[in-house]
Coordinates of C-alpha atoms and ligand atoms in Angstrom, one line a residue:
X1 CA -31.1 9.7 -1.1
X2 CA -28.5 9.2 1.6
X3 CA -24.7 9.8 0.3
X4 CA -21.8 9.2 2.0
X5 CA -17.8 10.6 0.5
X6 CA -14.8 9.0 2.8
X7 CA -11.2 8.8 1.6
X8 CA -8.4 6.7 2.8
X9 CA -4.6 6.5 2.5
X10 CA -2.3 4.1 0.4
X11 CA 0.4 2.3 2.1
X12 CA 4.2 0.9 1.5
X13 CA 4.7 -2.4 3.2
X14 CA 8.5 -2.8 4.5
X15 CA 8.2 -6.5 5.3
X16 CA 5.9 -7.5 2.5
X17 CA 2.6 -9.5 1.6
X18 CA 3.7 -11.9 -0.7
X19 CA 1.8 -14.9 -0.8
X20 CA -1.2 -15.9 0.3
X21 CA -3.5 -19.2 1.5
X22 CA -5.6 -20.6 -1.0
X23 CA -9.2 -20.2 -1.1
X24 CA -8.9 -18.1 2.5
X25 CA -9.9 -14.4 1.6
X26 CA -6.7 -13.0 1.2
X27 CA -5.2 -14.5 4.3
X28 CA -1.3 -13.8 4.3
X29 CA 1.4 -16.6 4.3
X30 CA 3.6 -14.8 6.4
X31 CA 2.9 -10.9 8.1
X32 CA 3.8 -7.7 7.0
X33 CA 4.8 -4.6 8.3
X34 CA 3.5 -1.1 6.2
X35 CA 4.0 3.0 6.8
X36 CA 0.6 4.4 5.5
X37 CA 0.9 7.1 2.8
X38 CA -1.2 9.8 3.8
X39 CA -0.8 11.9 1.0
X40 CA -2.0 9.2 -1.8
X41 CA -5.6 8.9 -1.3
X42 CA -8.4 7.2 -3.0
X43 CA -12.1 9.5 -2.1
X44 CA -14.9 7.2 -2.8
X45 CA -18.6 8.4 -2.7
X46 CA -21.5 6.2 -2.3
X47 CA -25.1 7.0 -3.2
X48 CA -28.1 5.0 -2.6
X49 CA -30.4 4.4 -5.9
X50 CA -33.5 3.2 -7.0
X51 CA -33.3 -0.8 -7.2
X52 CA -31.4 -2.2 -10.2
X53 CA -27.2 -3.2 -9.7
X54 CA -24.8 -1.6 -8.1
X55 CA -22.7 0.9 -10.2
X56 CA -19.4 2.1 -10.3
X57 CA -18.4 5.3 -12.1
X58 CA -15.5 7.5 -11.8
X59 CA -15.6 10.3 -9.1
X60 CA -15.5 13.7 -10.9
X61 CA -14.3 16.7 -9.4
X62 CA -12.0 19.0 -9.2
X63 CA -9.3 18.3 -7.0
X64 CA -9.2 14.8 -8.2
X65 CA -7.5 12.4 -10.8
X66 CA -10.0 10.8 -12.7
X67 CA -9.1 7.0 -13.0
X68 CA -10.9 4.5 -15.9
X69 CA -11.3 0.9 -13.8
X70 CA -11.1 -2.0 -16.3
X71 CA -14.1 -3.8 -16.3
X72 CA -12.5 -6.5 -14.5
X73 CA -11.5 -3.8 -12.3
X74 CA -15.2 -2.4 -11.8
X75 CA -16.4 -6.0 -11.0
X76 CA -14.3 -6.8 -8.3
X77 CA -15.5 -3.5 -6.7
X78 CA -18.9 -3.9 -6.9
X79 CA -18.3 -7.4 -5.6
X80 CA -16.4 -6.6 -2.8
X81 CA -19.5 -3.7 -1.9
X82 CA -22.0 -7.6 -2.3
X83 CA -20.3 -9.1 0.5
X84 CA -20.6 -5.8 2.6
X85 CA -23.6 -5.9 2.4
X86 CA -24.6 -9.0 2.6
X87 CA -22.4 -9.0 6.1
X88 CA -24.5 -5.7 6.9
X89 CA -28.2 -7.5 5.3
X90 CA -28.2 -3.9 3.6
X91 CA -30.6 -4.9 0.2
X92 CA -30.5 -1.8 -1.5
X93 CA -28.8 -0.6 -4.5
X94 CA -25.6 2.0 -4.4
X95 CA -23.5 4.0 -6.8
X96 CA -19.7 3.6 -6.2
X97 CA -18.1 7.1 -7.7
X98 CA -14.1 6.5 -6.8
X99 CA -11.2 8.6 -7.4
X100 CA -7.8 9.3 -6.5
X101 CA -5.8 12.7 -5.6
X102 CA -2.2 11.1 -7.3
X103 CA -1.6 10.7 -11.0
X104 CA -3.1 7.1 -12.0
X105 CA -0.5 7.3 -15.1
X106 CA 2.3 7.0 -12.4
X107 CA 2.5 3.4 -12.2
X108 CA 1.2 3.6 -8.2
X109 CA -0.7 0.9 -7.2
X110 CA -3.9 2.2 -5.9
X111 CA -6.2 -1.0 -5.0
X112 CA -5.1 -0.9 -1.0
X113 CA -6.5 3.0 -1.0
X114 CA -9.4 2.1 -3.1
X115 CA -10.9 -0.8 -1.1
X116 CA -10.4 0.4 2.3
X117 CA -12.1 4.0 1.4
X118 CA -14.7 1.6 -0.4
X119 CA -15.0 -0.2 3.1
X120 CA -14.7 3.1 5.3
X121 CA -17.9 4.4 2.9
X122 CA -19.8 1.1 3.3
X123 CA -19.5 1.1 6.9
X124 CA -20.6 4.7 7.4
X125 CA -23.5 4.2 5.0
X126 CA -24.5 0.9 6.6
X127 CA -24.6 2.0 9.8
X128 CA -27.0 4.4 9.1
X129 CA -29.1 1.9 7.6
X130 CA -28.9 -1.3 9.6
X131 CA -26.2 -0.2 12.7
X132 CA -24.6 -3.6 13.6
X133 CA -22.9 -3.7 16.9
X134 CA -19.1 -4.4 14.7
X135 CA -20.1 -1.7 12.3
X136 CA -17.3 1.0 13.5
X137 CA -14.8 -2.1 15.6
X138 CA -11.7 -0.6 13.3
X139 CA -10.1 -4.1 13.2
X140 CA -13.4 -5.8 11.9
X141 CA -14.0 -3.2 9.3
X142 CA -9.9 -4.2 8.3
X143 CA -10.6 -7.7 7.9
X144 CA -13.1 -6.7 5.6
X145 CA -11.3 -5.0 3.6
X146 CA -8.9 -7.7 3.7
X147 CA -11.1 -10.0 1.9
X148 CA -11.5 -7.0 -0.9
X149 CA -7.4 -6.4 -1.5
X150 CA -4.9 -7.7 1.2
X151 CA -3.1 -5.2 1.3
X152 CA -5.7 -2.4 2.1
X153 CA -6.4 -4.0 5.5
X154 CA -3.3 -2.3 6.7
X155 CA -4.1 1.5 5.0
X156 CA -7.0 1.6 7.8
X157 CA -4.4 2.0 10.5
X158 CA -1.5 5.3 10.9
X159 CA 1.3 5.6 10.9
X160 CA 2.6 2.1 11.2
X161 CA 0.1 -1.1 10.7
X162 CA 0.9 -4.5 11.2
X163 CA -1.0 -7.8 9.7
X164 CA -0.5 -11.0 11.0
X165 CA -3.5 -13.0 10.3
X166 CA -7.1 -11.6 9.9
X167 CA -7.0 -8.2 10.5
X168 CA -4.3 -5.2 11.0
X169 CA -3.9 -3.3 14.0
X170 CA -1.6 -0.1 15.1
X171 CA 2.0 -0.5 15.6
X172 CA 3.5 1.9 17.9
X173 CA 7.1 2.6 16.5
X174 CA 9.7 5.6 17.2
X175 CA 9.5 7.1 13.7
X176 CA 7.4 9.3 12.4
X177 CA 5.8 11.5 10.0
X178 CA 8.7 10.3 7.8
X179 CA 8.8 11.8 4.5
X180 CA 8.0 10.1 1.2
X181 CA 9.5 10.3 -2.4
X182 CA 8.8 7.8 -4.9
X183 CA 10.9 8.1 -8.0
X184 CA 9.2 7.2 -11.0
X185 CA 10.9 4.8 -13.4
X186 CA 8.1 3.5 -14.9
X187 CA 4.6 4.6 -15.5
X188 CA 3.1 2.1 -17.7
X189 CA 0.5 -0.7 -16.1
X190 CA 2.1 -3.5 -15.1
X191 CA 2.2 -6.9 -16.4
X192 CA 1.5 -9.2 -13.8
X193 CA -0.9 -8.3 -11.4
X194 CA -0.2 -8.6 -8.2
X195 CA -2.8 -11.2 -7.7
X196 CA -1.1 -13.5 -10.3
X197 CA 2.6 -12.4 -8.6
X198 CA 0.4 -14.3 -5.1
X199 CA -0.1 -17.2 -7.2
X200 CA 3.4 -17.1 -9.2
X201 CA 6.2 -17.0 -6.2
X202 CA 4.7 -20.0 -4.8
X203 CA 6.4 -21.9 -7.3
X204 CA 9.9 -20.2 -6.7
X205 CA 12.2 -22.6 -5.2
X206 CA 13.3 -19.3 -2.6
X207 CA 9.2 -19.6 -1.7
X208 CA 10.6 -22.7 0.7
X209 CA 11.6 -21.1 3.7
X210 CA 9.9 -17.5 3.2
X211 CA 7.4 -17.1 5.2
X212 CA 10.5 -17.6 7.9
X213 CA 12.3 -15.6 6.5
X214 CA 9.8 -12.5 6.5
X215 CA 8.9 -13.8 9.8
X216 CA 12.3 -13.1 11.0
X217 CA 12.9 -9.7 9.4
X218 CA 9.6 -8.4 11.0
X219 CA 11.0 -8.9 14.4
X220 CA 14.3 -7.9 13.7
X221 CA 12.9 -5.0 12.1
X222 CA 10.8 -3.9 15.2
X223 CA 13.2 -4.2 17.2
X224 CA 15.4 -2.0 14.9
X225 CA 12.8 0.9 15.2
X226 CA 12.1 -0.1 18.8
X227 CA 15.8 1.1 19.6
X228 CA 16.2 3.6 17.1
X229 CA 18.6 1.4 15.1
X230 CA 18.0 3.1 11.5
X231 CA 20.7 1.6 9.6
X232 CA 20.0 -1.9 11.2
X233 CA 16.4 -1.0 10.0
X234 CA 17.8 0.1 6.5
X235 CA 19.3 -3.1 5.9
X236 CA 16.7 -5.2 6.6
X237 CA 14.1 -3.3 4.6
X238 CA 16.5 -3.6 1.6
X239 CA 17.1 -7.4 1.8
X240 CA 13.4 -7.9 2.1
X241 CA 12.4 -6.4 -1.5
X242 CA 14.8 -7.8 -3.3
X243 CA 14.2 -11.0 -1.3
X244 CA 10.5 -10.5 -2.5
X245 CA 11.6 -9.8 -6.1
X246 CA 13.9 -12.7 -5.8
X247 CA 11.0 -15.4 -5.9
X248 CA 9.3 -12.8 -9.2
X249 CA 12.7 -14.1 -10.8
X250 CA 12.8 -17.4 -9.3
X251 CA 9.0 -18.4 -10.5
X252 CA 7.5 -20.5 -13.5
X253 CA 7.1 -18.6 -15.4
X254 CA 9.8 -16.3 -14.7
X255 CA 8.9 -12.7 -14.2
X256 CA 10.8 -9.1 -13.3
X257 CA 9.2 -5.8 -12.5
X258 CA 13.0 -4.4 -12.2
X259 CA 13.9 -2.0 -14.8
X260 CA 17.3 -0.6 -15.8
X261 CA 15.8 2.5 -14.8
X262 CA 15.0 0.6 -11.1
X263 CA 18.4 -0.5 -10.8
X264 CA 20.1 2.6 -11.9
X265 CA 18.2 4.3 -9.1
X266 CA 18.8 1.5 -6.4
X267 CA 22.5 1.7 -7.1
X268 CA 22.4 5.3 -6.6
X269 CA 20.8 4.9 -3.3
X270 CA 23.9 2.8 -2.4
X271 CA 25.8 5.2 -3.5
X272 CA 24.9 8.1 -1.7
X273 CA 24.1 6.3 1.3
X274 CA 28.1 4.9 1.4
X275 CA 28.9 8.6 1.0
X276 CA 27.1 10.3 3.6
X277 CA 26.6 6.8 5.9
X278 CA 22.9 7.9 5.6
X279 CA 20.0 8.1 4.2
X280 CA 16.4 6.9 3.6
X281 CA 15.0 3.4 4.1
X282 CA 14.4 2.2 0.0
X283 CA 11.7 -0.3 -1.1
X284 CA 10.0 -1.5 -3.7
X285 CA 6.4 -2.8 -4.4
X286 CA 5.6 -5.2 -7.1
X287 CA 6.4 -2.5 -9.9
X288 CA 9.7 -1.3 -10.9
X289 CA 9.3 2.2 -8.9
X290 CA 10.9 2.8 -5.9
X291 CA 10.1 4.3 -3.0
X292 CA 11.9 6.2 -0.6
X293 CA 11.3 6.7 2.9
X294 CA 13.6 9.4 5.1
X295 CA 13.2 10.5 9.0
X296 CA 11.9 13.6 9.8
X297 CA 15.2 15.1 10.7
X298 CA 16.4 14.0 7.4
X299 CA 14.7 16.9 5.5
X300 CA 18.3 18.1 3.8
X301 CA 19.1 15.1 2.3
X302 CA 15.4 14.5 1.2
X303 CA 15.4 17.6 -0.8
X304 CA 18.9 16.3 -2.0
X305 CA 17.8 13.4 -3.0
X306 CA 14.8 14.9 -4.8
X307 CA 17.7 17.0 -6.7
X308 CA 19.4 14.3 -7.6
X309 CA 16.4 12.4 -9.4
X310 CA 14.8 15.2 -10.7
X311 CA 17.9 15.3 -13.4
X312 CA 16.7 11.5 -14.6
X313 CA 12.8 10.6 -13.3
X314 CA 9.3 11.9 -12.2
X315 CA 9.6 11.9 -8.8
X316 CA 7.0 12.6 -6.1
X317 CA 7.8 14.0 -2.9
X318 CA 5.9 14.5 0.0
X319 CA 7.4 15.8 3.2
X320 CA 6.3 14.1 6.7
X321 CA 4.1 16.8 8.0
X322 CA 0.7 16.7 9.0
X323 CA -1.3 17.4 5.6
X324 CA -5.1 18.7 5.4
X325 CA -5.8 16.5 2.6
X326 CA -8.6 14.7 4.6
Ligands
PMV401 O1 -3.1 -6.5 -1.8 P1 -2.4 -7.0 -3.1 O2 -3.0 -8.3 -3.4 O3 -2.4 -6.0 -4.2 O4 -0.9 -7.3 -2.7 C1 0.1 -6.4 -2.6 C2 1.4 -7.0 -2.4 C3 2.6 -6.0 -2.3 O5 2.2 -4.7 -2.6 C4 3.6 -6.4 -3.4 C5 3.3 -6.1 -1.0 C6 2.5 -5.5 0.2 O6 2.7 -6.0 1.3 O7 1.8 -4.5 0.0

């Protein structure tokens, strides 16, 4: 029985994926701009079985967090694996066994990991079994994955990736191996899906106008990065998720993933950056955490910052060096 284990990275998107084209497989309204995370992984293993459906099951072992998929959840796994195969003709049946090395209770999203190690395992399984001549074209493989989750298009690229239309590709920016803190606020699931929030901001008022408006910040952001400009880059990053959670609050039906907890943290970030005129670039997803993104040379105020948060929230921390958690 062939098997095949592959893992792949989660990503934070600076210039966000918010809104998509109807009925187009997860084609993006506007593009976004990500820093992959390789430290939050999803491992996925895939086993050929005997005929009958494709399964999915959590991945056991050690090192890993288990996760429970809903069974909504399991479906659109299994379905994304259908149209993988069908684009490879592979007929036979698989086990999907998926699990993450992060906390699933943490309120991390973990869908742009999960698809994109799902698609990584399909390819390397596939080619084995029916080699297509697109089977390892990195940018093909990410506009599969696209049509899976969006966002996991861009976790096939590092350190920067950049998605305009079909498919992600490298960016080559100054910074890197930045490091990464997330400080947890809240660790429940949340209550809109980010599906639905697609759907939802494109009755926002603030929607008119937002794809040029995300347009805009990507190219002044790379040109930030481009000459070094990080507090340029800082303030763009910051206008664009609370543009993005602007259109959340905007929508009908309304909706927030801000927390007191969030904005207690962002206006401590403001804080500390007016004190020290410094500090990291802060975003936030659609969930109330928020993430925290500091240059290498930054490691002293990283570790300060870490202080700081410890006092009130979870918070992970992962330094920007080059890990062995492949
Ligand atoms: O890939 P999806 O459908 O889960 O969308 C994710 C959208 C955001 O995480 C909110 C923003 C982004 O660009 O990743």
């Amino acid at each position: 029985m062939k098997q095949v284990t592959v893992s792949a990275p989660s990503n934070i998107a600076l210039i966000k994926y918010m809104g998509k084209i109807e009925g187009s497989g997860n084609k993006p309204t506007n593009g976004s701009l990500s820093y992959t995370l390789e430290n939050l992984r999803t491992f996925v293993r895939l086993t050929e079985i005997e005929g009958g459906a494709d399964q999915w099951k959590p991945f056991v072992r050690e090192d890993l967090q288990k996760i429970e998929l809903s069974e909504k959840g399991q479906q659109r796994f299994i379905r994304h694996l259908q149209n993988l195969k069908d684009k490879w003709g592979v007929k036979k049946s698989f086990l999907i066994e998926s699990a993450n090395n992060f906390p699933s209770d943490c309120g991390l999203a973990s869908s742009a990991s999960s698809f994109a190690a799902l698609t990584l395992a399909a390819a390397e399984m596939f080619q084995q079994i029916n080699p297509q001549p697109w089977g390892a074209d990195k940018k093909y493989l990410s506009e599969l994955s696209r049509q899976g989750s969006g966002s996991s298009c861009r976790s096939l690229f590092t350190p920067w990736a950049l998605w305009q239309h079909e498919y992600a590709e490298p960016m080559g920016l100054e910074f890197k191996d930045l490091h990464h803190m997330v400080v947890i606020v809240e660790d429940s699931k949340k209550e809109v899906s980010s599906s639905e929030a697609h759907k939802l901001v494109t009755t926002s008022p603030r929607f008119e106008g937002r794809p040029e408006r995300a347009e805009m910040r990507l190219k002044d952001l790379s040109n930030a990065m481009r000459f070094n400009d990080w507090h340029l880059a800082r303030q763009i990053v910051w206008d664009e998720f609370i543009d993005m959670h602007r259109l959340f609050e905007t929508s009908t039906p309304s909706f927030s993933y801000m927390t007191d907890g969030s904005k207690k943290v962002l206006e401590d970030c403001q804080n500390l950056w007016n004190k020290w005129q410094d500090g990291p670039l802060v975003t936030m997803d659609a969930g109330a955490n928020v993430h925290l993104l500091f240059r290498n040379d930054q490691k002293k105020q990283f570790e300060q910052y870490r202080e700081h948060f410890k006092k009130d929230f979870k918070v992970l921390a992962f330094e920007g060096v080059k890990d062995n958690v492949h």
